[in-house]
């Protein structure tokens, strides 16, 4: 292995006192949700709300005086950027960060707030990396790679040391995987400390880079994903052989499961998880049979999520659970009918959130009108009960999301 347990233990000494030893707590509600015994390592509680501080600091601490004076450059979709910027400022090292133009503004703003110069370049990390590497050569800067660097990988591996000290009974770690730095470092540490432990990677289905590399496939890579922190097109040269040797399986997680996992962390654990940070839980939700009955450690590796996106996820999850439902009703176009409809929804125990009229649909009688009513319900059974009652009242309800009339 290009990274060893000794490297990870050295990294632990180098970063001790300068990063948070984050809590690792049992998660009974996630255990009930998944059928496994779950513990969560809350790396979202680092100063920059991500595990990336560990690897970035280990790399920066190893620089000589001349390297520190010239400065460093990194490319990142956000969390590595903030980690490098924060610890570089703390150590008095000038830092430049190249970020894709698609990076959420909350991450760009946070990186600038730590004092780094931010350059926006390209649609992907690959394009941002090309700019960062060129700038490093031109300006004599040290390039701090987000995952393909042995010091960075060793720093990330310190998480597993802490996890197994607090919960030696764990028999599985489920770890988000993008470029592979997080999973490689922790696989080395965990398997060295407990050879029987199983390591599972959780990768965004839109970016199956490691899946392709390990399985010899050529699935398409790209597209807008909630897990932009692990949206990597090129796997690490350093990390690939480690993952191949030590990781049992890669689980691909789609956007719906990523959204469910982010929502579950917020509503059940009362904590913030970005898409990449929730990928491990998303894998458990996507393939529950793979994890049922196991003692699982999850790394909530980042909590930097745009509040607008988080609000949207919460509403979408309510819609998936049929706790927010939209009905299209055909009603007579005469005074007072809307009040009757509102009263009827109240009698059925539904809370009206939004009403929209339309008189222009050609399938509506000239003396009729359609209204779209969005309501809050208790659950799917309650939504069905409301639909049946409205049909019995003669309003010809259609569930807008289902697109089918309910008779």
JSON list of N, CA, C and O in Angstrom, two decimals, residues 123-177:
[
{"chain": "A", "resi": 123, "resn": "UNK", "atom": "N", "xyz": [-16.80, 23.50, -16.07]},
{"chain": "A", "resi": 123, "resn": "UNK", "atom": "CA", "xyz": [-18.06, 22.93, -15.61]},
{"chain": "A", "resi": 123, "resn": "UNK", "atom": "C", "xyz": [-17.85, 21.78, -14.63]},
{"chain": "A", "resi": 123, "resn": "UNK", "atom": "O", "xyz": [-18.78, 21.36, -13.96]},
{"chain": "A", "resi": 124, "resn": "UNK", "atom": "N", "xyz": [-16.64, 21.25, -14.57]},
{"chain": "A", "resi": 124, "resn": "UNK", "atom": "CA", "xyz": [-16.39, 20.07, -13.75]},
{"chain": "A", "resi": 124, "resn": "UNK", "atom": "C", "xyz": [-15.08, 20.21, -12.99]},
{"chain": "A", "resi": 124, "resn": "UNK", "atom": "O", "xyz": [-14.27, 21.11, -13.26]},
{"chain": "A", "resi": 125, "resn": "UNK", "atom": "N", "xyz": [-14.86, 19.27, -12.05]},
{"chain": "A", "resi": 125, "resn": "UNK", "atom": "CA", "xyz": [-13.60, 19.25, -11.32]},
{"chain": "A", "resi": 125, "resn": "UNK", "atom": "C", "xyz": [-12.42, 18.99, -12.25]},
{"chain": "A", "resi": 125, "resn": "UNK", "atom": "O", "xyz": [-11.31, 19.48, -12.01]},
{"chain": "A", "resi": 126, "resn": "UNK", "atom": "N", "xyz": [-12.63, 18.21, -13.30]},
{"chain": "A", "resi": 126, "resn": "UNK", "atom": "CA", "xyz": [-11.55, 17.90, -14.24]},
{"chain": "A", "resi": 126, "resn": "UNK", "atom": "C", "xyz": [-11.03, 19.18, -14.88]},
{"chain": "A", "resi": 126, "resn": "UNK", "atom": "O", "xyz": [-9.81, 19.40, -14.99]},
{"chain": "A", "resi": 127, "resn": "UNK", "atom": "N", "xyz": [-11.93, 20.05, -15.32]},
{"chain": "A", "resi": 127, "resn": "UNK", "atom": "CA", "xyz": [-11.53, 21.31, -15.94]},
{"chain": "A", "resi": 127, "resn": "UNK", "atom": "C", "xyz": [-10.90, 22.24, -14.92]},
{"chain": "A", "resi": 127, "resn": "UNK", "atom": "O", "xyz": [-9.92, 22.93, -15.22]},
{"chain": "A", "resi": 128, "resn": "UNK", "atom": "N", "xyz": [-11.45, 22.23, -13.70]},
{"chain": "A", "resi": 128, "resn": "UNK", "atom": "CA", "xyz": [-10.86, 23.07, -12.64]},
{"chain": "A", "resi": 128, "resn": "UNK", "atom": "C", "xyz": [-9.45, 22.59, -12.29]},
{"chain": "A", "resi": 128, "resn": "UNK", "atom": "O", "xyz": [-8.55, 23.39, -12.04]},
{"chain": "A", "resi": 129, "resn": "UNK", "atom": "N", "xyz": [-9.27, 21.27, -12.30]},
{"chain": "A", "resi": 129, "resn": "UNK", "atom": "CA", "xyz": [-7.95, 20.72, -11.98]},
{"chain": "A", "resi": 129, "resn": "UNK", "atom": "C", "xyz": [-6.92, 21.13, -13.03]},
{"chain": "A", "resi": 129, "resn": "UNK", "atom": "O", "xyz": [-5.78, 21.46, -12.68]},
{"chain": "A", "resi": 130, "resn": "UNK", "atom": "N", "xyz": [-7.30, 21.11, -14.28]},
{"chain": "A", "resi": 130, "resn": "UNK", "atom": "CA", "xyz": [-6.36, 21.50, -15.34]},
{"chain": "A", "resi": 130, "resn": "UNK", "atom": "C", "xyz": [-5.89, 22.94, -15.13]},
{"chain": "A", "resi": 130, "resn": "UNK", "atom": "O", "xyz": [-4.69, 23.24, -15.28]},
{"chain": "A", "resi": 131, "resn": "UNK", "atom": "N", "xyz": [-6.80, 23.83, -14.77]},
{"chain": "A", "resi": 131, "resn": "UNK", "atom": "CA", "xyz": [-6.43, 25.22, -14.52]},
{"chain": "A", "resi": 131, "resn": "UNK", "atom": "C", "xyz": [-5.52, 25.33, -13.29]},
{"chain": "A", "resi": 131, "resn": "UNK", "atom": "O", "xyz": [-4.52, 26.07, -13.29]},
{"chain": "A", "resi": 132, "resn": "UNK", "atom": "N", "xyz": [-5.85, 24.58, -12.23]},
{"chain": "A", "resi": 132, "resn": "UNK", "atom": "CA", "xyz": [-5.06, 24.64, -10.99]},
{"chain": "A", "resi": 132, "resn": "UNK", "atom": "C", "xyz": [-3.65, 24.13, -11.23]},
{"chain": "A", "resi": 132, "resn": "UNK", "atom": "O", "xyz": [-2.67, 24.73, -10.75]},
{"chain": "A", "resi": 133, "resn": "UNK", "atom": "N", "xyz": [-3.51, 23.03, -11.96]},
{"chain": "A", "resi": 133, "resn": "UNK", "atom": "CA", "xyz": [-2.18, 22.47, -12.21]},
{"chain": "A", "resi": 133, "resn": "UNK", "atom": "C", "xyz": [-1.34, 23.41, -13.07]},
{"chain": "A", "resi": 133, "resn": "UNK", "atom": "O", "xyz": [-0.13, 23.57, -12.85]},
{"chain": "A", "resi": 134, "resn": "UNK", "atom": "N", "xyz": [-1.98, 24.05, -14.05]},
{"chain": "A", "resi": 134, "resn": "UNK", "atom": "CA", "xyz": [-1.26, 25.00, -14.90]},
{"chain": "A", "resi": 134, "resn": "UNK", "atom": "C", "xyz": [-0.79, 26.20, -14.08]},
{"chain": "A", "resi": 134, "resn": "UNK", "atom": "O", "xyz": [0.35, 26.66, -14.22]},
{"chain": "A", "resi": 135, "resn": "UNK", "atom": "N", "xyz": [-1.66, 26.69, -13.21]},
{"chain": "A", "resi": 135, "resn": "UNK", "atom": "CA", "xyz": [-1.30, 27.83, -12.36]},
{"chain": "A", "resi": 135, "resn": "UNK", "atom": "C", "xyz": [-0.18, 27.46, -11.39]},
{"chain": "A", "resi": 135, "resn": "UNK", "atom": "O", "xyz": [0.70, 28.27, -11.10]},
{"chain": "A", "resi": 136, "resn": "UNK", "atom": "N", "xyz": [-0.22, 26.23, -10.89]},
{"chain": "A", "resi": 136, "resn": "UNK", "atom": "CA", "xyz": [0.83, 25.79, -9.96]},
{"chain": "A", "resi": 136, "resn": "UNK", "atom": "C", "xyz": [2.19, 25.82, -10.64]},
{"chain": "A", "resi": 136, "resn": "UNK", "atom": "O", "xyz": [3.19, 26.28, -10.05]},
{"chain": "A", "resi": 137, "resn": "UNK", "atom": "N", "xyz": [2.25, 25.37, -11.90]},
{"chain": "A", "resi": 137, "resn": "UNK", "atom": "CA", "xyz": [3.52, 25.37, -12.64]},
{"chain": "A", "resi": 137, "resn": "UNK", "atom": "C", "xyz": [3.98, 26.80, -12.93]},
{"chain": "A", "resi": 137, "resn": "UNK", "atom": "O", "xyz": [5.15, 27.14, -12.77]},
{"chain": "A", "resi": 138, "resn": "UNK", "atom": "N", "xyz": [3.03, 27.64, -13.35]},
{"chain": "A", "resi": 138, "resn": "UNK", "atom": "CA", "xyz": [3.38, 29.00, -13.74]},
{"chain": "A", "resi": 138, "resn": "UNK", "atom": "C", "xyz": [3.85, 29.84, -12.55]},
{"chain": "A", "resi": 138, "resn": "UNK", "atom": "O", "xyz": [4.75, 30.67, -12.68]},
{"chain": "A", "resi": 139, "resn": "UNK", "atom": "N", "xyz": [3.24, 29.63, -11.39]},
{"chain": "A", "resi": 139, "resn": "UNK", "atom": "CA", "xyz": [3.49, 30.51, -10.24]},
{"chain": "A", "resi": 139, "resn": "UNK", "atom": "C", "xyz": [4.35, 29.86, -9.15]},
{"chain": "A", "resi": 139, "resn": "UNK", "atom": "O", "xyz": [4.62, 30.48, -8.13]},
{"chain": "A", "resi": 140, "resn": "UNK", "atom": "N", "xyz": [4.75, 28.59, -9.38]},
{"chain": "A", "resi": 140, "resn": "UNK", "atom": "CA", "xyz": [5.58, 27.91, -8.41]},
{"chain": "A", "resi": 140, "resn": "UNK", "atom": "C", "xyz": [4.86, 27.58, -7.11]},
{"chain": "A", "resi": 140, "resn": "UNK", "atom": "O", "xyz": [5.47, 27.52, -6.04]},
{"chain": "A", "resi": 141, "resn": "UNK", "atom": "N", "xyz": [3.55, 27.32, -7.21]},
{"chain": "A", "resi": 141, "resn": "UNK", "atom": "CA", "xyz": [2.74, 27.02, -6.03]},
{"chain": "A", "resi": 141, "resn": "UNK", "atom": "C", "xyz": [2.71, 25.51, -5.77]},
{"chain": "A", "resi": 141, "resn": "UNK", "atom": "O", "xyz": [2.89, 24.70, -6.69]},
{"chain": "A", "resi": 142, "resn": "UNK", "atom": "N", "xyz": [2.49, 25.12, -4.53]},
{"chain": "A", "resi": 142, "resn": "UNK", "atom": "CA", "xyz": [2.30, 23.70, -4.19]},
{"chain": "A", "resi": 142, "resn": "UNK", "atom": "C", "xyz": [0.85, 23.33, -4.45]},
{"chain": "A", "resi": 142, "resn": "UNK", "atom": "O", "xyz": [-0.06, 23.97, -3.94]},
{"chain": "A", "resi": 143, "resn": "UNK", "atom": "N", "xyz": [0.66, 22.28, -5.24]},
{"chain": "A", "resi": 143, "resn": "UNK", "atom": "CA", "xyz": [-0.69, 21.83, -5.57]},
{"chain": "A", "resi": 143, "resn": "UNK", "atom": "C", "xyz": [-1.17, 20.87, -4.47]},
{"chain": "A", "resi": 143, "resn": "UNK", "atom": "O", "xyz": [-0.52, 19.86, -4.20]},
{"chain": "A", "resi": 144, "resn": "UNK", "atom": "N", "xyz": [-2.28, 21.21, -3.83]},
{"chain": "A", "resi": 144, "resn": "UNK", "atom": "CA", "xyz": [-2.86, 20.37, -2.78]},
{"chain": "A", "resi": 144, "resn": "UNK", "atom": "C", "xyz": [-4.04, 19.63, -3.38]},
{"chain": "A", "resi": 144, "resn": "UNK", "atom": "O", "xyz": [-5.15, 20.17, -3.48]},
{"chain": "A", "resi": 145, "resn": "UNK", "atom": "N", "xyz": [-3.80, 18.40, -3.80]},
{"chain": "A", "resi": 145, "resn": "UNK", "atom": "CA", "xyz": [-4.84, 17.62, -4.47]},
{"chain": "A", "resi": 145, "resn": "UNK", "atom": "C", "xyz": [-5.90, 17.19, -3.45]},
{"chain": "A", "resi": 145, "resn": "UNK", "atom": "O", "xyz": [-5.57, 16.84, -2.31]},
{"chain": "A", "resi": 146, "resn": "UNK", "atom": "N", "xyz": [-7.17, 17.19, -3.84]},
{"chain": "A", "resi": 146, "resn": "UNK", "atom": "CA", "xyz": [-8.21, 16.83, -2.87]},
{"chain": "A", "resi": 146, "resn": "UNK", "atom": "C", "xyz": [-8.24, 15.36, -2.48]},
{"chain": "A", "resi": 146, "resn": "UNK", "atom": "O", "xyz": [-8.78, 15.02, -1.43]},
{"chain": "A", "resi": 147, "resn": "UNK", "atom": "N", "xyz": [-7.66, 14.49, -3.30]},
{"chain": "A", "resi": 147, "resn": "UNK", "atom": "CA", "xyz": [-7.70, 13.07, -2.93]},
{"chain": "A", "resi": 147, "resn": "UNK", "atom": "C", "xyz": [-6.50, 12.26, -3.40]},
{"chain": "A", "resi": 147, "resn": "UNK", "atom": "O", "xyz": [-6.17, 11.25, -2.79]},
{"chain": "A", "resi": 148, "resn": "UNK", "atom": "N", "xyz": [-5.80, 12.66, -4.42]},
{"chain": "A", "resi": 148, "resn": "UNK", "atom": "CA", "xyz": [-4.73, 11.83, -4.98]},
{"chain": "A", "resi": 148, "resn": "UNK", "atom": "C", "xyz": [-3.37, 12.25, -4.44]},
{"chain": "A", "resi": 148, "resn": "UNK", "atom": "O", "xyz": [-2.45, 12.56, -5.21]},
{"chain": "A", "resi": 149, "resn": "UNK", "atom": "N", "xyz": [-3.24, 12.26, -3.13]},
{"chain": "A", "resi": 149, "resn": "UNK", "atom": "CA", "xyz": [-2.00, 12.66, -2.47]},
{"chain": "A", "resi": 149, "resn": "UNK", "atom": "C", "xyz": [-1.88, 11.82, -1.20]},
{"chain": "A", "resi": 149, "resn": "UNK", "atom": "O", "xyz": [-2.82, 11.74, -0.41]},
{"chain": "A", "resi": 150, "resn": "UNK", "atom": "N", "xyz": [-0.74, 11.17, -0.97]},
{"chain": "A", "resi": 150, "resn": "UNK", "atom": "CA", "xyz": [-0.64, 10.26, 0.18]},
{"chain": "A", "resi": 150, "resn": "UNK", "atom": "C", "xyz": [-0.82, 10.96, 1.52]},
{"chain": "A", "resi": 150, "resn": "UNK", "atom": "O", "xyz": [-1.38, 10.37, 2.46]},
{"chain": "A", "resi": 151, "resn": "UNK", "atom": "N", "xyz": [-0.39, 12.22, 1.65]},
{"chain": "A", "resi": 151, "resn": "UNK", "atom": "CA", "xyz": [-0.58, 12.93, 2.91]},
{"chain": "A", "resi": 151, "resn": "UNK", "atom": "C", "xyz": [-2.05, 13.25, 3.14]},
{"chain": "A", "resi": 151, "resn": "UNK", "atom": "O", "xyz": [-2.55, 13.19, 4.27]},
{"chain": "A", "resi": 152, "resn": "UNK", "atom": "N", "xyz": [-2.74, 13.60, 2.08]},
{"chain": "A", "resi": 152, "resn": "UNK", "atom": "CA", "xyz": [-4.18, 13.86, 2.18]},
{"chain": "A", "resi": 152, "resn": "UNK", "atom": "C", "xyz": [-4.94, 12.59, 2.54]},
{"chain": "A", "resi": 152, "resn": "UNK", "atom": "O", "xyz": [-5.79, 12.57, 3.44]},
{"chain": "A", "resi": 153, "resn": "UNK", "atom": "N", "xyz": [-4.63, 11.50, 1.86]},
{"chain": "A", "resi": 153, "resn": "UNK", "atom": "CA", "xyz": [-5.29, 10.22, 2.13]},
{"chain": "A", "resi": 153, "resn": "UNK", "atom": "C", "xyz": [-5.04, 9.79, 3.58]},
{"chain": "A", "resi": 153, "resn": "UNK", "atom": "O", "xyz": [-5.95, 9.34, 4.28]},
{"chain": "A", "resi": 154, "resn": "UNK", "atom": "N", "xyz": [-3.81, 9.94, 4.03]},
{"chain": "A", "resi": 154, "resn": "UNK", "atom": "CA", "xyz": [-3.48, 9.56, 5.41]},
{"chain": "A", "resi": 154, "resn": "UNK", "atom": "C", "xyz": [-4.26, 10.39, 6.42]},
{"chain": "A", "resi": 154, "resn": "UNK", "atom": "O", "xyz": [-4.76, 9.88, 7.43]},
{"chain": "A", "resi": 155, "resn": "UNK", "atom": "N", "xyz": [-4.39, 11.69, 6.13]},
{"chain": "A", "resi": 155, "resn": "UNK", "atom": "CA", "xyz": [-5.17, 12.54, 7.04]},
{"chain": "A", "resi": 155, "resn": "UNK", "atom": "C", "xyz": [-6.62, 12.10, 7.14]},
{"chain": "A", "resi": 155, "resn": "UNK", "atom": "O", "xyz": [-7.19, 12.05, 8.24]},
{"chain": "A", "resi": 156, "resn": "UNK", "atom": "N", "xyz": [-7.22, 11.75, 6.01]},
{"chain": "A", "resi": 156, "resn": "UNK", "atom": "CA", "xyz": [-8.62, 11.31, 6.04]},
{"chain": "A", "resi": 156, "resn": "UNK", "atom": "C", "xyz": [-8.77, 10.00, 6.82]},
{"chain": "A", "resi": 156, "resn": "UNK", "atom": "O", "xyz": [-9.80, 9.76, 7.48]},
{"chain": "A", "resi": 157, "resn": "UNK", "atom": "N", "xyz": [-7.76, 9.16, 6.77]},
{"chain": "A", "resi": 157, "resn": "UNK", "atom": "CA", "xyz": [-7.84, 7.87, 7.44]},
{"chain": "A", "resi": 157, "resn": "UNK", "atom": "C", "xyz": [-7.91, 7.95, 8.96]},
{"chain": "A", "resi": 157, "resn": "UNK", "atom": "O", "xyz": [-8.25, 6.97, 9.62]},
{"chain": "A", "resi": 158, "resn": "UNK", "atom": "N", "xyz": [-7.62, 9.13, 9.52]},
{"chain": "A", "resi": 158, "resn": "UNK", "atom": "CA", "xyz": [-7.69, 9.27, 10.97]},
{"chain": "A", "resi": 158, "resn": "UNK", "atom": "C", "xyz": [-9.12, 9.12, 11.49]},
{"chain": "A", "resi": 158, "resn": "UNK", "atom": "O", "xyz": [-9.33, 8.84, 12.67]},
{"chain": "A", "resi": 159, "resn": "UNK", "atom": "N", "xyz": [-10.11, 9.28, 10.62]},
{"chain": "A", "resi": 159, "resn": "UNK", "atom": "CA", "xyz": [-11.50, 9.13, 11.05]},
{"chain": "A", "resi": 159, "resn": "UNK", "atom": "C", "xyz": [-11.76, 7.72, 11.53]},
{"chain": "A", "resi": 159, "resn": "UNK", "atom": "O", "xyz": [-12.36, 7.49, 12.59]},
{"chain": "A", "resi": 160, "resn": "UNK", "atom": "N", "xyz": [-11.32, 6.72, 10.76]},
{"chain": "A", "resi": 160, "resn": "UNK", "atom": "CA", "xyz": [-11.57, 5.32, 11.13]},
{"chain": "A", "resi": 160, "resn": "UNK", "atom": "C", "xyz": [-10.88, 4.96, 12.44]},
{"chain": "A", "resi": 160, "resn": "UNK", "atom": "O", "xyz": [-11.41, 4.14, 13.21]},
{"chain": "A", "resi": 161, "resn": "UNK", "atom": "N", "xyz": [-9.71, 5.53, 12.70]},
{"chain": "A", "resi": 161, "resn": "UNK", "atom": "CA", "xyz": [-9.04, 5.25, 13.97]},
{"chain": "A", "resi": 161, "resn": "UNK", "atom": "C", "xyz": [-9.94, 5.66, 15.13]},
{"chain": "A", "resi": 161, "resn": "UNK", "atom": "O", "xyz": [-10.11, 4.92, 16.11]},
{"chain": "A", "resi": 162, "resn": "UNK", "atom": "N", "xyz": [-10.53, 6.84, 15.02]},
{"chain": "A", "resi": 162, "resn": "UNK", "atom": "CA", "xyz": [-11.42, 7.33, 16.08]},
{"chain": "A", "resi": 162, "resn": "UNK", "atom": "C", "xyz": [-12.69, 6.48, 16.16]},
{"chain": "A", "resi": 162, "resn": "UNK", "atom": "O", "xyz": [-13.16, 6.16, 17.27]},
{"chain": "A", "resi": 163, "resn": "UNK", "atom": "N", "xyz": [-13.24, 6.09, 15.02]},
{"chain": "A", "resi": 163, "resn": "UNK", "atom": "CA", "xyz": [-14.48, 5.32, 15.02]},
{"chain": "A", "resi": 163, "resn": "UNK", "atom": "C", "xyz": [-14.30, 3.98, 15.71]},
{"chain": "A", "resi": 163, "resn": "UNK", "atom": "O", "xyz": [-15.13, 3.56, 16.53]},
{"chain": "A", "resi": 164, "resn": "UNK", "atom": "N", "xyz": [-13.22, 3.28, 15.40]},
{"chain": "A", "resi": 164, "resn": "UNK", "atom": "CA", "xyz": [-13.04, 1.95, 15.96]},
{"chain": "A", "resi": 164, "resn": "UNK", "atom": "C", "xyz": [-12.58, 2.00, 17.42]},
{"chain": "A", "resi": 164, "resn": "UNK", "atom": "O", "xyz": [-12.79, 1.04, 18.16]},
{"chain": "A", "resi": 165, "resn": "UNK", "atom": "N", "xyz": [-12.00, 3.10, 17.84]},
{"chain": "A", "resi": 165, "resn": "UNK", "atom": "CA", "xyz": [-11.71, 3.25, 19.26]},
{"chain": "A", "resi": 165, "resn": "UNK", "atom": "C", "xyz": [-13.00, 3.37, 20.07]},
{"chain": "A", "resi": 165, "resn": "UNK", "atom": "O", "xyz": [-13.11, 2.82, 21.16]},
{"chain": "A", "resi": 166, "resn": "UNK", "atom": "N", "xyz": [-13.98, 4.07, 19.50]},
{"chain": "A", "resi": 166, "resn": "UNK", "atom": "CA", "xyz": [-15.23, 4.29, 20.22]},
{"chain": "A", "resi": 166, "resn": "UNK", "atom": "C", "xyz": [-16.25, 3.18, 19.99]},
{"chain": "A", "resi": 166, "resn": "UNK", "atom": "O", "xyz": [-17.12, 2.97, 20.84]},
{"chain": "A", "resi": 167, "resn": "UNK", "atom": "N", "xyz": [-16.16, 2.49, 18.89]},
{"chain": "A", "resi": 167, "resn": "UNK", "atom": "CA", "xyz": [-17.12, 1.42, 18.58]},
{"chain": "A", "resi": 167, "resn": "UNK", "atom": "C", "xyz": [-16.40, 0.25, 17.92]},
{"chain": "A", "resi": 167, "resn": "UNK", "atom": "O", "xyz": [-16.56, -0.01, 16.73]},
{"chain": "A", "resi": 168, "resn": "UNK", "atom": "N", "xyz": [-15.60, -0.49, 18.70]},
{"chain": "A", "resi": 168, "resn": "UNK", "atom": "CA", "xyz": [-14.83, -1.61, 18.12]},
{"chain": "A", "resi": 168, "resn": "UNK", "atom": "C", "xyz": [-15.71, -2.74, 17.60]},
{"chain": "A", "resi": 168, "resn": "UNK", "atom": "O", "xyz": [-15.24, -3.59, 16.85]},
{"chain": "A", "resi": 169, "resn": "UNK", "atom": "N", "xyz": [-16.99, -2.74, 17.99]},
{"chain": "A", "resi": 169, "resn": "UNK", "atom": "CA", "xyz": [-17.89, -3.80, 17.54]},
{"chain": "A", "resi": 169, "resn": "UNK", "atom": "C", "xyz": [-18.36, -3.63, 16.10]},
{"chain": "A", "resi": 169, "resn": "UNK", "atom": "O", "xyz": [-18.98, -4.56, 15.53]},
{"chain": "A", "resi": 170, "resn": "UNK", "atom": "N", "xyz": [-18.09, -2.50, 15.47]},
{"chain": "A", "resi": 170, "resn": "UNK", "atom": "CA", "xyz": [-18.55, -2.28, 14.09]},
{"chain": "A", "resi": 170, "resn": "UNK", "atom": "C", "xyz": [-18.03, -3.39, 13.18]},
{"chain": "A", "resi": 170, "resn": "UNK", "atom": "O", "xyz": [-16.86, -3.78, 13.26]},
{"chain": "A", "resi": 171, "resn": "UNK", "atom": "N", "xyz": [-18.90, -3.87, 12.29]},
{"chain": "A", "resi": 171, "resn": "UNK", "atom": "CA", "xyz": [-18.43, -4.87, 11.32]},
{"chain": "A", "resi": 171, "resn": "UNK", "atom": "C", "xyz": [-18.52, -4.36, 9.88]},
{"chain": "A", "resi": 171, "resn": "UNK", "atom": "O", "xyz": [-18.21, -5.08, 8.93]},
{"chain": "A", "resi": 172, "resn": "UNK", "atom": "N", "xyz": [-18.92, -3.07, 9.72]},
{"chain": "A", "resi": 172, "resn": "UNK", "atom": "CA", "xyz": [-19.01, -2.51, 8.38]},
{"chain": "A", "resi": 172, "resn": "UNK", "atom": "C", "xyz": [-18.92, -0.98, 8.46]},
{"chain": "A", "resi": 172, "resn": "UNK", "atom": "O", "xyz": [-19.50, -0.36, 9.35]},
{"chain": "A", "resi": 173, "resn": "UNK", "atom": "N", "xyz": [-18.17, -0.39, 7.53]},
{"chain": "A", "resi": 173, "resn": "UNK", "atom": "CA", "xyz": [-18.17, 1.05, 7.33]},
{"chain": "A", "resi": 173, "resn": "UNK", "atom": "C", "xyz": [-18.72, 1.34, 5.93]},
{"chain": "A", "resi": 173, "resn": "UNK", "atom": "O", "xyz": [-18.32, 0.69, 4.96]},
{"chain": "A", "resi": 174, "resn": "UNK", "atom": "N", "xyz": [-19.66, 2.27, 5.84]},
{"chain": "A", "resi": 174, "resn": "UNK", "atom": "CA", "xyz": [-20.21, 2.68, 4.55]},
{"chain": "A", "resi": 174, "resn": "UNK", "atom": "C", "xyz": [-19.77, 4.11, 4.31]},
{"chain": "A", "resi": 174, "resn": "UNK", "atom": "O", "xyz": [-20.13, 5.01, 5.07]},
{"chain": "A", "resi": 175, "resn": "UNK", "atom": "N", "xyz": [-18.99, 4.32, 3.25]},
{"chain": "A", "resi": 175, "resn": "UNK", "atom": "CA", "xyz": [-18.24, 5.57, 3.09]},
{"chain": "A", "resi": 175, "resn": "UNK", "atom": "C", "xyz": [-18.49, 6.16, 1.70]},
{"chain": "A", "resi": 175, "resn": "UNK", "atom": "O", "xyz": [-18.37, 5.46, 0.69]},
{"chain": "A", "resi": 176, "resn": "UNK", "atom": "N", "xyz": [-18.85, 7.44, 1.62]},
{"chain": "A", "resi": 176, "resn": "UNK", "atom": "CA", "xyz": [-18.99, 8.08, 0.31]},
{"chain": "A", "resi": 176, "resn": "UNK", "atom": "C", "xyz": [-17.69, 8.00, -0.48]},
{"chain": "A", "resi": 176, "resn": "UNK", "atom": "O", "xyz": [-16.59, 8.07, 0.08]},
{"chain": "A", "resi": 177, "resn": "UNK", "atom": "N", "xyz": [-17.83, 7.89, -1.80]},
{"chain": "A", "resi": 177, "resn": "UNK", "atom": "CA", "xyz": [-16.64, 7.77, -2.65]},
{"chain": "A", "resi": 177, "resn": "UNK", "atom": "C", "xyz": [-16.79, 8.65, -3.88]},
{"chain": "A", "resi": 177, "resn": "UNK", "atom": "O", "xyz": [-17.79, 8.58, -4.60]}
]
